[in-house]
Amino acid sequence: MSETVLAITKGVRILPHLTGALGVAVAAAPATAQTASQTPPGTVELPTVTVSGASEFKVDHSSSIKNPEALLDTPRSITVIPQEVIQSTGSTTFTDVLRTVPGIAFGAGEGGNPVGDRPFIRGYDAQASTFLDGFRDIGSQSREVFNIESVEVTKGPAGAYDGRGSAGGSINITSKSAKLGNFAEGNVGVGNADYKRATVDGNWQFAEHAAFRLNAMYHDSDVAGRDATHQNRWGVAPTVTFGLGTPTRLTMSYYHMQTDDIPDVGTPYNNPNFNARTDGRARTRTAGDGSPVNVPRNTYYGLLDRDFRKDVADMGTIRFEHDFSDALRFRNQTRMSRTSQDFIYTQPDDSQGNLYYDMIWRRANTRISTARTLSNQTDLSGEFVTGPVRHKYATGIEFSRETSNNDTYTVATGSNRCPAGPGAAGGYNCTTLYNPNPGDPWAGSIARTNNPSYSQTNTTSAYVFDSMELGKQWMVNAGLRFDRYATEFLSTRAAGTNVRTSYSRDDNLFNYQFGVVYKPADNASVYVSYGTSSTPAGAFLAQGSDSNPLTTGSQLAPEKNRAFELGTKWDVLRKRLALTAAIFRIETTNARITLQDGTAAMAGNKRVDGFELGFSGNVTDDWAVFGGYTHLKSELRNAGGAGAAFGLSNGTSFPNTPQDSFSLWSTYRLFPNFTVGGGAYYVSKVWGSEVNNKWVPAYWRFDAMASYKINKALTLQLNVQNLFNKTYYSQAYPTHYATMAPGRWAMLNLNVRY
C-alpha cells in the first residue's frame, strides 16, 4: 500500500483526504536527540508519522513485552480496542468498551461487586484478571475511559503471562502517557437523561526531552429509562516523563477517580420456585419461568433515603526504562494503589415468596471495603541470534503484596417475608411489585457493623518468554512462569464472641504456554497453541465471587485449567484489514465442587468448546470496521451438589456464558468532513446460575453515530446508544435479580483540539 509520510510541525494542517473517519490518531514515535536539538526556538516539532487510510481500527502489535511479535505472528487470540473505537462508539465506561468484543459477558455480584466491572471471557470470571499497565487491578470498581489509550483482551489461559488467573483470558488497560510535543484537547457533552460530561487532555513539552500530560474528567447523568438511579464521578490523571527520545526514561504517574452514585441492580426474576405464605394472604401470581419479571423499564425498587454508592481509586506508578541497545532493554516499575467501596443498595429479593403476592422485600446489601496493592516488576527484553534462529525474549521477576478488609452496615430491613405487607406498616422495607416508590420515607437505622474480615496475598514470580523465528515460514513461541503464592484470610468475629478464625495456604504455581506459527504468506499465519492457568484459593481477595474461596475446612489446592487453540490470521486489502479465526477448547479437570456430604473438593469437571471470528481495519479508505462473532458450547460435566442436589447440574451450561455473541462497529466517511457510523450487538440467552433456572433473554442492540468536522480544531459528534430503545438485561445474578440495561441514550459532544 502506498503511504503518505508527513512531517508535521506546529501549525501545519493535515489535508482532509488524509484524515480518518474521526481524524487520524498520530502515534508519536520518540524523537531522536539530534532532531530535538535542531528545533528552531519558538517552534515545536513532532516526529515523522505515517498516515494511511481512514480510521485506525487495526492495531498491529500487543502492548505486552511478552508478545514481541506482530499480532499476525502471535499464536493467541488477542483483540486490541484502540482509542479510535473507544471515541467513535461514545464509550464512557470500561464495560462500554468491552461490549465491542464478542465472547465477553458481564456477571452481577452480591456483596463483593454488585454493580462494578465483572467480565467473563469464554465462560470464566476475569474480574481478578484485569490489569492496568501490566499491574493486576484487584479492587472492585467501575472503571472510566478518560485516561485509557487502549484495551487489550487476550483470550485463553493467562497463567504463563499473568500468574494466577482466569482460564478464559485477561484484560490489560493501557493508560495515556506523556509524549514529545504540545497539544490540548477537550470534550464537552450533553444528552438526554440529564447527561453532562467534560474531559480535558493536555500535553506540554517543558524541556528538550521532558513532557507533562494531564487528563481530567467530570461526569453527571441519570440512566436512560430508569427512575431514581444516578451517576456522578470525577477523575484526574497527571503524568510526567523525563528522557523522552533518549535511551533512559523515567515516568511518574498518578490516577484518582471517585464516584457518588445512586446504584441500580435491576429487576427480580420471575421465580419458578413457589414459596407459600402461611398467613392466609391470597396468592396473585403463578410460578414463573425464571426470566426477569415483566415490569415497566423505569420500575425501580431502591430507596433514595437509604441507598448510595461511593467508590474511590488512587494509584501511583513510577517506571524506569533504559535501552542498553536496540537488542537489550531494561524496565523497572512500581505501583501503590488503594481502591475503596462504600455502599448500600437495594436488592429486589425474589427468594421468600413475596413475589407471588405482588410484593418485593427491599433487602439491603452493604459493603465498606478497601483493597491495597504494592507491586514491583523488573523486566529484561531484547533479541539475539543462535545460528539460523532469531530469538525475541522477555524475562522478569515480580513481587506483590495485596490486602483487603471488608466490613458491612447493619441495616434495619424488617422481616424478609413482608408480614405487614408493603408500605408504611412495614417501615417501607417492602414494596409493591409493579408500583414501588423510591421516594418512600424510609427511616430505619443504619450503623457500621465494625466486624471486618481481612485478606492478604503475597506473590513472588519469575517468568521467561522466547519467540523463535526458524525461517521465513516457521516460528515457535514458548513461555514459562513460576509463582510463589501465599494467602491468608481472617474471618469476622463469630456471633456472640470475639473469636476470629485464621486460614492460610501456600502454593507453587507452574504455568506454561507453547505455540507454533506457520506462515503460508507474509500477510498470513496459521497457528496452534497450548496453555495452562491456575486459580488458587482466595485469588479474588474477597473482592468478587471467588470460585475457590479460602474458608472453613476448604483450604484446597489450586484449580487447574488447560486450553488448546487452532487459529489463522490474515492481513488483507493491502494489509489494512485484519481477519482472524480460531477454534478452541478450555478444560478444568479439578474444579472446586460441593460433594454429596456437603464438603468441598477439587473434583469437578467442566469444559468450553468454541470458535470465533474477528475483523478490524479498513475495507476502503473511507470505510472502517471492528468486531466479530463467538460461539461457545459450555458444559458442567461434573458439578457436584450437596445431598439430593448432587449431580443435578451435570450437563448444564456455564452461567454468564452466552452461546452466541456478535458485535460490529463501523464508520464511513461520506464527505471529507462528515462521517457516519453504526453498531450492531447480539447476545444470546444467558443463564444466571449453574442450576440453569434463572436467566435473561437474548437481545439485539443497535447504535448510531454521526460526526462533523467544523474546522481543524472543532468536531461535533452525535452518538445514540440503544437506538430502538430495546429492553434488555446486561447482567444476570445467580438467584435474585437481573440488571436492566439503559434505554435510548443520545449524546452530543463538542471535541476541541489545539
Short mmCIF file of N, CA and C in Angstrom, two decimals, residues 594-695:
data_model
loop_
_atom_site.label_atom_id
_atom_site.label_comp_id
_atom_site.label_asym_id
_atom_site.label_seq_id
_atom_site.Cartn_x
_atom_site.Cartn_y
_atom_site.Cartn_z
N THR A 594 -19.01 -28.95 45.57
CA THR A 594 -19.52 -29.47 46.83
C THR A 594 -19.93 -30.92 46.64
N LEU A 595 -19.42 -31.79 47.51
CA LEU A 595 -19.76 -33.20 47.43
C LEU A 595 -21.10 -33.47 48.09
N GLN A 596 -21.58 -34.69 47.96
CA GLN A 596 -22.90 -35.04 48.47
C GLN A 596 -23.00 -34.86 49.98
N ASP A 597 -21.88 -35.07 50.69
CA ASP A 597 -21.89 -34.92 52.15
C ASP A 597 -21.72 -33.48 52.60
N GLY A 598 -21.65 -32.53 51.65
CA GLY A 598 -21.54 -31.11 51.98
C GLY A 598 -20.13 -30.58 52.06
N THR A 599 -19.13 -31.44 51.97
CA THR A 599 -17.75 -30.97 51.97
C THR A 599 -17.33 -30.52 50.57
N ALA A 600 -16.25 -29.75 50.53
CA ALA A 600 -15.74 -29.25 49.25
C ALA A 600 -14.55 -30.09 48.82
N ALA A 601 -14.41 -30.23 47.51
CA ALA A 601 -13.29 -30.99 46.96
C ALA A 601 -12.97 -30.48 45.56
N MET A 602 -11.71 -30.66 45.17
CA MET A 602 -11.30 -30.31 43.81
C MET A 602 -11.54 -31.52 42.92
N ALA A 603 -12.80 -31.77 42.62
CA ALA A 603 -13.18 -33.00 41.91
C ALA A 603 -14.11 -32.74 40.74
N GLY A 604 -14.38 -31.47 40.42
CA GLY A 604 -15.30 -31.17 39.34
C GLY A 604 -14.65 -31.21 37.98
N ASN A 605 -15.50 -31.17 36.96
CA ASN A 605 -15.02 -31.19 35.59
C ASN A 605 -15.93 -30.31 34.74
N LYS A 606 -15.33 -29.42 33.98
CA LYS A 606 -16.13 -28.57 33.10
C LYS A 606 -15.31 -28.24 31.85
N ARG A 607 -16.04 -27.87 30.79
CA ARG A 607 -15.39 -27.69 29.50
C ARG A 607 -16.14 -26.65 28.69
N VAL A 608 -15.36 -25.89 27.91
CA VAL A 608 -15.91 -24.96 26.92
C VAL A 608 -15.27 -25.26 25.57
N ASP A 609 -16.09 -25.53 24.57
CA ASP A 609 -15.63 -25.63 23.19
C ASP A 609 -16.19 -24.45 22.42
N GLY A 610 -15.40 -23.90 21.51
CA GLY A 610 -15.90 -22.75 20.78
C GLY A 610 -15.10 -22.40 19.56
N PHE A 611 -15.63 -21.45 18.83
CA PHE A 611 -14.89 -20.87 17.72
C PHE A 611 -15.26 -19.40 17.62
N GLU A 612 -14.36 -18.62 17.01
CA GLU A 612 -14.62 -17.20 16.90
C GLU A 612 -14.01 -16.65 15.63
N LEU A 613 -14.62 -15.57 15.19
CA LEU A 613 -14.16 -14.82 14.01
C LEU A 613 -13.97 -13.36 14.42
N GLY A 614 -12.96 -12.71 13.85
CA GLY A 614 -12.73 -11.32 14.18
C GLY A 614 -12.29 -10.52 12.98
N PHE A 615 -12.54 -9.22 13.01
CA PHE A 615 -12.12 -8.33 11.93
C PHE A 615 -11.88 -6.94 12.51
N SER A 616 -10.86 -6.27 11.98
CA SER A 616 -10.59 -4.89 12.39
C SER A 616 -9.75 -4.21 11.33
N GLY A 617 -10.12 -3.00 10.98
CA GLY A 617 -9.35 -2.25 10.00
C GLY A 617 -10.21 -1.58 8.96
N ASN A 618 -9.66 -1.43 7.77
CA ASN A 618 -10.31 -0.68 6.71
C ASN A 618 -10.64 -1.55 5.52
N VAL A 619 -11.91 -1.48 5.09
CA VAL A 619 -12.32 -2.14 3.86
C VAL A 619 -11.94 -1.27 2.67
N THR A 620 -12.15 0.03 2.80
CA THR A 620 -11.69 1.02 1.82
C THR A 620 -11.06 2.17 2.60
N ASP A 621 -10.58 3.17 1.88
CA ASP A 621 -10.02 4.34 2.55
C ASP A 621 -11.04 5.03 3.44
N ASP A 622 -12.32 4.90 3.11
CA ASP A 622 -13.37 5.61 3.84
C ASP A 622 -14.17 4.73 4.79
N TRP A 623 -14.02 3.42 4.71
CA TRP A 623 -14.90 2.51 5.45
C TRP A 623 -14.06 1.68 6.41
N ALA A 624 -14.31 1.83 7.72
CA ALA A 624 -13.60 1.10 8.76
C ALA A 624 -14.58 0.20 9.52
N VAL A 625 -14.10 -0.99 9.94
CA VAL A 625 -14.95 -1.94 10.64
C VAL A 625 -14.18 -2.54 11.83
N PHE A 626 -14.93 -2.97 12.84
CA PHE A 626 -14.34 -3.59 14.03
C PHE A 626 -15.38 -4.50 14.66
N GLY A 627 -15.02 -5.74 14.96
CA GLY A 627 -15.97 -6.62 15.62
C GLY A 627 -15.66 -8.09 15.42
N GLY A 628 -16.70 -8.94 15.56
CA GLY A 628 -16.50 -10.37 15.39
C GLY A 628 -17.68 -11.18 15.88
N TYR A 629 -17.51 -12.47 15.90
CA TYR A 629 -18.55 -13.41 16.31
C TYR A 629 -17.89 -14.51 17.15
N THR A 630 -18.55 -14.93 18.22
CA THR A 630 -18.06 -16.02 19.07
C THR A 630 -19.18 -17.00 19.36
N HIS A 631 -18.88 -18.29 19.22
CA HIS A 631 -19.81 -19.36 19.60
C HIS A 631 -19.17 -20.17 20.73
N LEU A 632 -19.91 -20.36 21.82
CA LEU A 632 -19.41 -21.10 22.97
C LEU A 632 -20.38 -22.23 23.33
N LYS A 633 -19.85 -23.43 23.44
CA LYS A 633 -20.63 -24.57 23.93
C LYS A 633 -20.02 -24.99 25.26
N SER A 634 -20.65 -24.58 26.35
CA SER A 634 -20.12 -24.85 27.67
C SER A 634 -20.90 -25.99 28.32
N GLU A 635 -20.20 -26.75 29.16
CA GLU A 635 -20.85 -27.88 29.83
C GLU A 635 -20.21 -28.14 31.19
N LEU A 636 -21.05 -28.19 32.21
CA LEU A 636 -20.63 -28.64 33.53
C LEU A 636 -20.72 -30.17 33.53
N ARG A 637 -19.61 -30.81 33.41
CA ARG A 637 -19.59 -32.27 33.24
C ARG A 637 -19.72 -33.00 34.57
N ASN A 638 -19.19 -32.39 35.62
CA ASN A 638 -19.36 -32.93 36.97
C ASN A 638 -19.41 -31.74 37.91
N ALA A 639 -20.62 -31.35 38.31
CA ALA A 639 -20.83 -30.12 39.08
C ALA A 639 -21.10 -30.37 40.55
N GLY A 640 -21.16 -31.65 40.98
CA GLY A 640 -21.38 -31.95 42.38
C GLY A 640 -22.74 -31.51 42.87
N GLY A 641 -22.77 -31.08 44.16
CA GLY A 641 -24.02 -30.67 44.79
C GLY A 641 -24.24 -31.42 46.07
N ALA A 642 -24.71 -30.72 47.09
CA ALA A 642 -24.93 -31.34 48.40
C ALA A 642 -26.25 -32.10 48.43
N GLY A 643 -26.25 -33.25 49.10
CA GLY A 643 -27.46 -34.02 49.32
C GLY A 643 -28.15 -34.41 48.03
N ALA A 644 -29.48 -34.14 47.99
CA ALA A 644 -30.27 -34.54 46.83
C ALA A 644 -29.91 -33.76 45.57
N ALA A 645 -29.18 -32.65 45.72
CA ALA A 645 -28.80 -31.85 44.56
C ALA A 645 -27.58 -32.41 43.84
N PHE A 646 -26.98 -33.46 44.39
CA PHE A 646 -25.76 -33.99 43.79
C PHE A 646 -26.03 -34.49 42.36
N GLY A 647 -25.29 -33.93 41.41
CA GLY A 647 -25.40 -34.35 40.01
C GLY A 647 -26.50 -33.69 39.22
N LEU A 648 -27.36 -32.91 39.87
CA LEU A 648 -28.50 -32.33 39.15
C LEU A 648 -28.07 -31.29 38.10
N SER A 649 -26.90 -30.67 38.31
CA SER A 649 -26.43 -29.67 37.36
C SER A 649 -25.53 -30.25 36.29
N ASN A 650 -25.25 -31.54 36.36
CA ASN A 650 -24.39 -32.13 35.33
C ASN A 650 -25.03 -31.99 33.96
N GLY A 651 -24.25 -31.54 33.00
CA GLY A 651 -24.75 -31.36 31.64
C GLY A 651 -25.31 -29.99 31.37
N THR A 652 -25.40 -29.13 32.39
CA THR A 652 -25.94 -27.78 32.17
C THR A 652 -24.84 -26.85 31.65
N SER A 653 -25.27 -25.68 31.20
CA SER A 653 -24.34 -24.69 30.66
C SER A 653 -23.75 -23.83 31.76
N PHE A 654 -22.60 -23.21 31.48
CA PHE A 654 -22.00 -22.27 32.41
C PHE A 654 -22.91 -21.06 32.59
N PRO A 655 -22.93 -20.48 33.79
CA PRO A 655 -23.57 -19.17 33.93
C PRO A 655 -22.74 -18.10 33.24
N ASN A 656 -23.39 -17.02 32.87
CA ASN A 656 -22.72 -15.85 32.25
C ASN A 656 -21.92 -16.23 31.01
N THR A 657 -22.46 -17.18 30.24
CA THR A 657 -21.75 -17.66 29.05
C THR A 657 -22.74 -17.79 27.89
N PRO A 658 -22.96 -16.72 27.13
CA PRO A 658 -23.89 -16.82 26.00
C PRO A 658 -23.35 -17.77 24.94
N GLN A 659 -24.24 -18.56 24.37
CA GLN A 659 -23.81 -19.49 23.32
C GLN A 659 -23.33 -18.75 22.09
N ASP A 660 -23.99 -17.65 21.76
CA ASP A 660 -23.63 -16.87 20.58
C ASP A 660 -23.56 -15.39 20.93
N SER A 661 -22.54 -14.73 20.43
CA SER A 661 -22.45 -13.28 20.59
C SER A 661 -21.78 -12.68 19.36
N PHE A 662 -22.24 -11.51 18.99
CA PHE A 662 -21.77 -10.85 17.77
C PHE A 662 -21.67 -9.36 18.02
N SER A 663 -20.65 -8.74 17.48
CA SER A 663 -20.54 -7.28 17.56
C SER A 663 -19.98 -6.73 16.26
N LEU A 664 -20.46 -5.57 15.89
CA LEU A 664 -19.97 -4.87 14.70
C LEU A 664 -20.04 -3.38 14.96
N TRP A 665 -18.91 -2.71 14.82
CA TRP A 665 -18.88 -1.25 14.82
C TRP A 665 -18.23 -0.81 13.53
N SER A 666 -18.87 0.14 12.83
CA SER A 666 -18.38 0.55 11.53
C SER A 666 -18.58 2.04 11.35
N THR A 667 -17.61 2.68 10.71
CA THR A 667 -17.75 4.09 10.35
C THR A 667 -17.48 4.26 8.87
N TYR A 668 -18.15 5.24 8.27
CA TYR A 668 -17.96 5.53 6.83
C TYR A 668 -17.89 7.04 6.65
N ARG A 669 -16.84 7.49 5.97
CA ARG A 669 -16.66 8.91 5.69
C ARG A 669 -17.38 9.25 4.40
N LEU A 670 -18.53 9.90 4.54
CA LEU A 670 -19.32 10.28 3.37
C LEU A 670 -18.69 11.44 2.62
N PHE A 671 -18.18 12.42 3.36
CA PHE A 671 -17.54 13.59 2.79
C PHE A 671 -16.28 13.86 3.61
N PRO A 672 -15.38 14.68 3.12
CA PRO A 672 -14.14 14.92 3.85
C PRO A 672 -14.34 15.30 5.31
N ASN A 673 -15.41 16.02 5.63
CA ASN A 673 -15.62 16.48 7.00
C ASN A 673 -16.80 15.81 7.69
N PHE A 674 -17.42 14.83 7.05
CA PHE A 674 -18.64 14.23 7.62
C PHE A 674 -18.54 12.70 7.60
N THR A 675 -18.74 12.11 8.77
CA THR A 675 -18.63 10.66 8.93
C THR A 675 -19.86 10.14 9.66
N VAL A 676 -20.36 9.00 9.22
CA VAL A 676 -21.45 8.33 9.91
C VAL A 676 -20.96 6.96 10.38
N GLY A 677 -21.62 6.43 11.38
CA GLY A 677 -21.23 5.12 11.89
C GLY A 677 -22.40 4.43 12.56
N GLY A 678 -22.21 3.15 12.83
CA GLY A 678 -23.26 2.39 13.49
C GLY A 678 -22.72 1.12 14.07
N GLY A 679 -23.47 0.58 15.03
CA GLY A 679 -23.07 -0.66 15.67
C GLY A 679 -24.24 -1.59 15.82
N ALA A 680 -23.96 -2.88 15.76
CA ALA A 680 -24.97 -3.92 16.00
C ALA A 680 -24.36 -4.94 16.96
N TYR A 681 -25.13 -5.29 17.99
CA TYR A 681 -24.63 -6.20 19.01
C TYR A 681 -25.71 -7.25 19.31
N TYR A 682 -25.28 -8.50 19.34
CA TYR A 682 -26.21 -9.59 19.65
C TYR A 682 -25.61 -10.46 20.75
N VAL A 683 -26.44 -10.80 21.74
CA VAL A 683 -26.05 -11.73 22.80
C VAL A 683 -27.21 -12.70 23.00
N SER A 684 -26.92 -13.99 22.94
CA SER A 684 -27.97 -14.99 23.12
C SER A 684 -28.32 -15.15 24.60
N LYS A 685 -29.24 -16.02 24.88
CA LYS A 685 -29.71 -16.27 26.24
C LYS A 685 -28.55 -16.54 27.19
N VAL A 686 -28.64 -15.96 28.40
CA VAL A 686 -27.58 -16.11 29.40
C VAL A 686 -28.19 -16.66 30.69
N TRP A 687 -27.61 -17.73 31.20
CA TRP A 687 -28.03 -18.29 32.48
C TRP A 687 -27.35 -17.54 33.62
N GLY A 688 -28.09 -17.38 34.73
CA GLY A 688 -27.51 -16.70 35.88
C GLY A 688 -26.76 -17.63 36.82
N SER A 689 -27.13 -18.91 36.84
CA SER A 689 -26.52 -19.83 37.79
C SER A 689 -26.31 -21.20 37.16
N GLU A 690 -25.56 -22.05 37.87
CA GLU A 690 -25.26 -23.38 37.36
C GLU A 690 -26.49 -24.27 37.27
N VAL A 691 -27.48 -24.02 38.10
CA VAL A 691 -28.68 -24.87 38.05
C VAL A 691 -29.57 -24.53 36.87
N ASN A 692 -29.25 -23.43 36.19
CA ASN A 692 -29.95 -23.03 34.96
C ASN A 692 -31.45 -22.85 35.15
N ASN A 693 -31.84 -22.18 36.24
CA ASN A 693 -33.25 -21.88 36.42
C ASN A 693 -33.53 -20.38 36.51
N LYS A 694 -32.50 -19.56 36.40
CA LYS A 694 -32.66 -18.10 36.31
C LYS A 694 -31.88 -17.65 35.08
N TRP A 695 -32.51 -16.79 34.27
CA TRP A 695 -31.88 -16.45 33.01
C TRP A 695 -32.39 -15.12 32.48
#
